[in-house]
Amino acid sequence: MSDSKEFDHTKHHRRSIRLRDYDYSLPGLYFITACVEHRVCLFGEIENGQMRLNAAGQVVDRFRNEIANKFPSVEPGEHMVMPNHFHGVVIIKDSRELPVGATLCGRPRTGHDLPQSHAGHAKGARGRPHRAAPTLGEVAGWFKTMTTNEYIRGVNVHGWKPFPGRLWQRNYYEHVIRDEEESNQVREYIAMNPVMWHLDAQNPDAMPTSAPDLPWQV
């Protein structure tokens, strides 16, 4: 793959920077994209505008569905496994809405760690902190680790194509979905991703495009 095909992180750096002082364990909808290192296509191919998953792509899809089992306060939303990246909506639920006895995952957090409007969520009786919901980064990190481990097993046992260095790029891209209109736009973008593969910035053979630069595109 030539250097000219490499993803320009300096051009797209704004999408990889977390919002300053934002608590990514707060309830809400988040759009994330994780990309394969060097944009190598490992998870299948696009045929007639539809994504055809290979065995590795099915593993990525399976672990997306396992997120809720690992993190009871997190619900996976719409998603799409593409040849060399993954799009998905992550829904972090309000911990007060979870069933009694549900075990939360994540780091302990006190009211001092949260914005004023959410400080009350983190305190139990007499202000003692409880286990907070996981951060978006913790969810993404678990997903990337588990899929990497399973892919390595596929290389060793089933002869899958080895990946260069690491399976996923070190960072991931996120967008906080702020309202219903954005939510609908993100869902449509995810659903249309295979159809628009020939224009996708992650496609090594993509055609040049002057399409609008939306905040959740990478």
Coordinates of C-alpha atoms in Angstrom, one line a residue:
M1 CA 0.0 0.0 0.0
S2 CA 1.5 3.3 -1.0
D3 CA 2.0 6.2 1.4
S4 CA -0.5 8.3 -0.5
K5 CA -3.2 5.9 0.6
E6 CA -2.4 6.3 4.3
F7 CA -5.1 7.9 6.5
D8 CA -4.1 11.5 7.3
H9 CA -4.5 11.8 11.1
T10 CA -3.4 15.5 11.0
K11 CA -6.3 16.3 8.7
H12 CA -8.9 14.5 10.8
H13 CA -7.4 15.1 14.2
R14 CA -10.5 17.0 15.5
R15 CA -12.5 13.7 15.4
S16 CA -10.1 11.8 17.6
I17 CA -9.9 14.4 20.4
R18 CA -12.2 13.8 23.4
L19 CA -14.4 16.7 24.5
R20 CA -12.6 18.5 27.2
D21 CA -14.0 17.9 30.7
Y22 CA -16.8 15.8 29.3
D23 CA -17.6 12.7 31.4
Y24 CA -18.0 9.8 28.9
S25 CA -19.8 7.6 31.4
L26 CA -22.8 9.9 31.4
P27 CA -26.1 8.5 30.1
G28 CA -26.5 9.2 26.4
L29 CA -26.0 8.0 22.8
Y30 CA -22.5 7.9 21.4
F31 CA -21.3 7.1 17.9
I32 CA -18.0 5.4 17.6
T33 CA -15.8 4.2 14.7
A34 CA -12.8 1.9 15.1
C35 CA -10.5 1.4 12.1
V36 CA -8.2 -1.4 11.2
E37 CA -4.5 -0.5 11.3
H38 CA -3.4 0.8 7.8
R39 CA -7.0 0.3 6.6
V40 CA -6.3 -3.3 5.6
C41 CA -9.6 -5.0 4.6
L42 CA -9.9 -8.0 6.9
F43 CA -13.6 -8.4 7.7
G44 CA -15.2 -9.2 4.4
E45 CA -16.1 -7.3 1.2
I46 CA -18.9 -5.2 -0.3
E47 CA -21.0 -6.9 -2.9
N48 CA -23.8 -5.0 -4.7
G49 CA -24.0 -2.5 -1.9
Q50 CA -24.1 -5.0 0.9
M51 CA -21.5 -6.1 3.4
R52 CA -20.6 -9.8 3.2
L53 CA -18.9 -10.7 6.5
N54 CA -16.2 -13.3 6.5
A55 CA -15.4 -15.4 9.6
A56 CA -13.3 -12.5 11.1
G57 CA -16.1 -10.0 10.4
Q58 CA -18.6 -12.4 12.2
V59 CA -16.3 -12.3 15.2
V60 CA -16.4 -8.5 15.3
D61 CA -20.2 -8.6 15.0
R62 CA -20.5 -11.2 17.8
F63 CA -18.5 -9.2 20.2
R64 CA -20.6 -6.1 19.5
N65 CA -23.5 -8.2 20.7
E66 CA -21.6 -9.2 23.8
I67 CA -21.2 -5.6 25.0
A68 CA -24.4 -5.7 27.0
N69 CA -23.4 -8.9 28.8
K70 CA -20.1 -7.4 29.8
F71 CA -21.5 -3.9 30.7
P72 CA -25.1 -4.1 32.0
S73 CA -25.4 -0.3 31.9
V74 CA -24.5 -0.2 28.2
E75 CA -26.7 -1.1 25.2
P76 CA -25.4 -1.5 21.7
G77 CA -27.4 0.3 19.1
E78 CA -27.2 0.3 15.3
H79 CA -23.9 -0.9 13.9
M80 CA -22.1 -1.9 10.8
V81 CA -19.0 -4.0 10.3
M82 CA -17.2 -2.8 7.2
P83 CA -14.2 -4.4 5.4
N84 CA -11.7 -2.4 7.5
H85 CA -13.7 -0.6 10.1
F86 CA -16.6 -0.7 12.5
H87 CA -19.4 1.9 13.1
G88 CA -21.7 1.6 16.1
V89 CA -24.0 3.5 18.4
V90 CA -23.3 2.9 22.1
I91 CA -26.1 3.7 24.5
I92 CA -25.0 4.3 28.1
K93 CA -28.1 4.0 30.3
D94 CA -28.8 5.8 33.5
S95 CA -27.7 3.5 36.3
R96 CA -30.9 4.3 38.3
E97 CA -32.9 2.5 35.6
L98 CA -31.0 -0.8 35.9
P99 CA -32.5 -3.9 37.6
V100 CA -31.9 -4.2 41.3
G101 CA -28.7 -6.2 41.9
A102 CA -27.1 -5.4 38.5
T103 CA -23.3 -5.1 38.8
L104 CA -21.9 -2.0 37.2
C105 CA -18.5 -2.0 35.6
G106 CA -16.1 1.0 35.5
R107 CA -14.1 3.1 37.8
P108 CA -15.3 4.5 41.1
R109 CA -16.5 8.1 40.7
T110 CA -17.6 10.8 43.1
G111 CA -19.8 13.8 42.7
H112 CA -16.7 16.0 42.5
D113 CA -15.7 14.2 39.2
L114 CA -19.0 15.0 37.5
P115 CA -20.6 18.2 36.0
Q116 CA -22.9 19.8 38.5
S117 CA -26.1 18.6 36.8
H118 CA -25.0 15.0 37.2
A119 CA -23.3 15.0 40.6
G120 CA -26.2 13.5 42.4
H121 CA -26.1 10.4 40.3
A122 CA -22.8 9.3 41.7
K123 CA -23.6 9.3 45.4
G124 CA -25.4 6.8 47.5
A125 CA -26.3 7.1 51.2
R126 CA -24.4 9.8 53.0
G127 CA -22.6 10.8 49.8
R128 CA -20.6 7.6 49.5
P129 CA -19.6 7.0 45.8
H130 CA -20.9 3.9 44.0
R131 CA -19.6 2.1 41.0
A132 CA -20.2 4.3 38.0
A133 CA -21.1 3.2 34.5
P134 CA -18.1 2.4 32.3
T135 CA -16.7 5.2 30.2
L136 CA -17.1 5.0 26.4
G137 CA -13.3 4.5 26.3
E138 CA -13.6 1.4 28.5
V139 CA -16.3 -0.1 26.3
A140 CA -14.3 0.6 23.2
G141 CA -11.1 -0.8 24.8
W142 CA -12.8 -4.0 25.8
F143 CA -14.3 -4.5 22.4
K144 CA -11.0 -3.9 20.6
T145 CA -9.1 -6.2 23.0
M146 CA -11.6 -9.1 22.7
T147 CA -11.8 -8.9 19.0
T148 CA -8.0 -8.7 18.7
N149 CA -7.5 -11.8 20.9
E150 CA -10.1 -13.7 18.9
Y151 CA -8.6 -12.6 15.6
I152 CA -5.1 -13.8 16.7
R153 CA -6.7 -17.2 17.5
G154 CA -8.2 -17.2 14.0
V155 CA -4.7 -16.6 12.5
N156 CA -3.2 -19.4 14.5
V157 CA -6.0 -21.9 14.1
H158 CA -7.8 -21.1 10.9
G159 CA -5.1 -19.4 8.8
W160 CA -6.7 -15.9 8.7
K161 CA -4.7 -13.2 7.1
P162 CA -2.2 -11.8 9.7
F163 CA -2.6 -8.1 10.6
P164 CA 0.3 -5.6 10.5
G165 CA 1.4 -4.8 14.1
R166 CA -1.9 -4.3 15.7
L167 CA -5.4 -5.1 14.6
W168 CA -7.0 -1.8 15.3
Q169 CA -5.6 1.7 15.1
R170 CA -4.6 2.9 18.5
N171 CA -7.3 5.6 18.8
Y172 CA -11.0 5.5 17.9
Y173 CA -13.4 8.2 16.8
E174 CA -16.4 9.3 18.7
H175 CA -19.3 11.7 18.5
V176 CA -21.8 12.6 21.2
I177 CA -25.3 12.4 19.7
R178 CA -27.0 15.4 21.0
D179 CA -30.6 15.2 19.7
E180 CA -33.1 13.1 17.8
E181 CA -32.3 14.7 14.5
E182 CA -28.6 13.8 14.8
S183 CA -29.6 10.3 16.0
N184 CA -31.6 9.7 12.8
Q185 CA -28.8 11.1 10.6
V186 CA -26.3 8.8 12.3
R187 CA -28.5 5.8 11.9
E188 CA -29.0 6.6 8.2
Y189 CA -25.2 7.1 7.7
I190 CA -24.5 3.7 9.3
A191 CA -27.1 1.9 7.2
M192 CA -25.9 3.5 4.0
N193 CA -22.2 2.8 4.6
P194 CA -22.0 -0.2 2.4
V195 CA -23.8 1.5 -0.5
M196 CA -21.4 4.4 -0.2
W197 CA -18.2 2.3 0.1
H198 CA -16.9 3.5 -3.2
L199 CA -16.7 7.0 -1.7
D200 CA -15.7 6.0 1.8
A201 CA -12.5 7.7 3.1
Q202 CA -11.5 4.4 4.7
N203 CA -11.7 2.6 1.3
P204 CA -8.1 2.3 -0.1
D205 CA -9.6 2.5 -3.6
A206 CA -12.2 5.2 -2.9
M207 CA -13.2 7.7 -5.6
P208 CA -12.6 11.4 -4.8
T209 CA -15.7 13.1 -3.4
S210 CA -16.9 16.5 -2.4
A211 CA -19.6 15.2 -0.1
P212 CA -20.4 17.2 3.1
D213 CA -18.0 16.7 5.9
L214 CA -20.3 15.5 8.7
P215 CA -18.9 15.4 12.3
W216 CA -19.3 11.6 12.7
Q217 CA -17.6 10.8 9.4
V218 CA -14.0 9.6 9.5

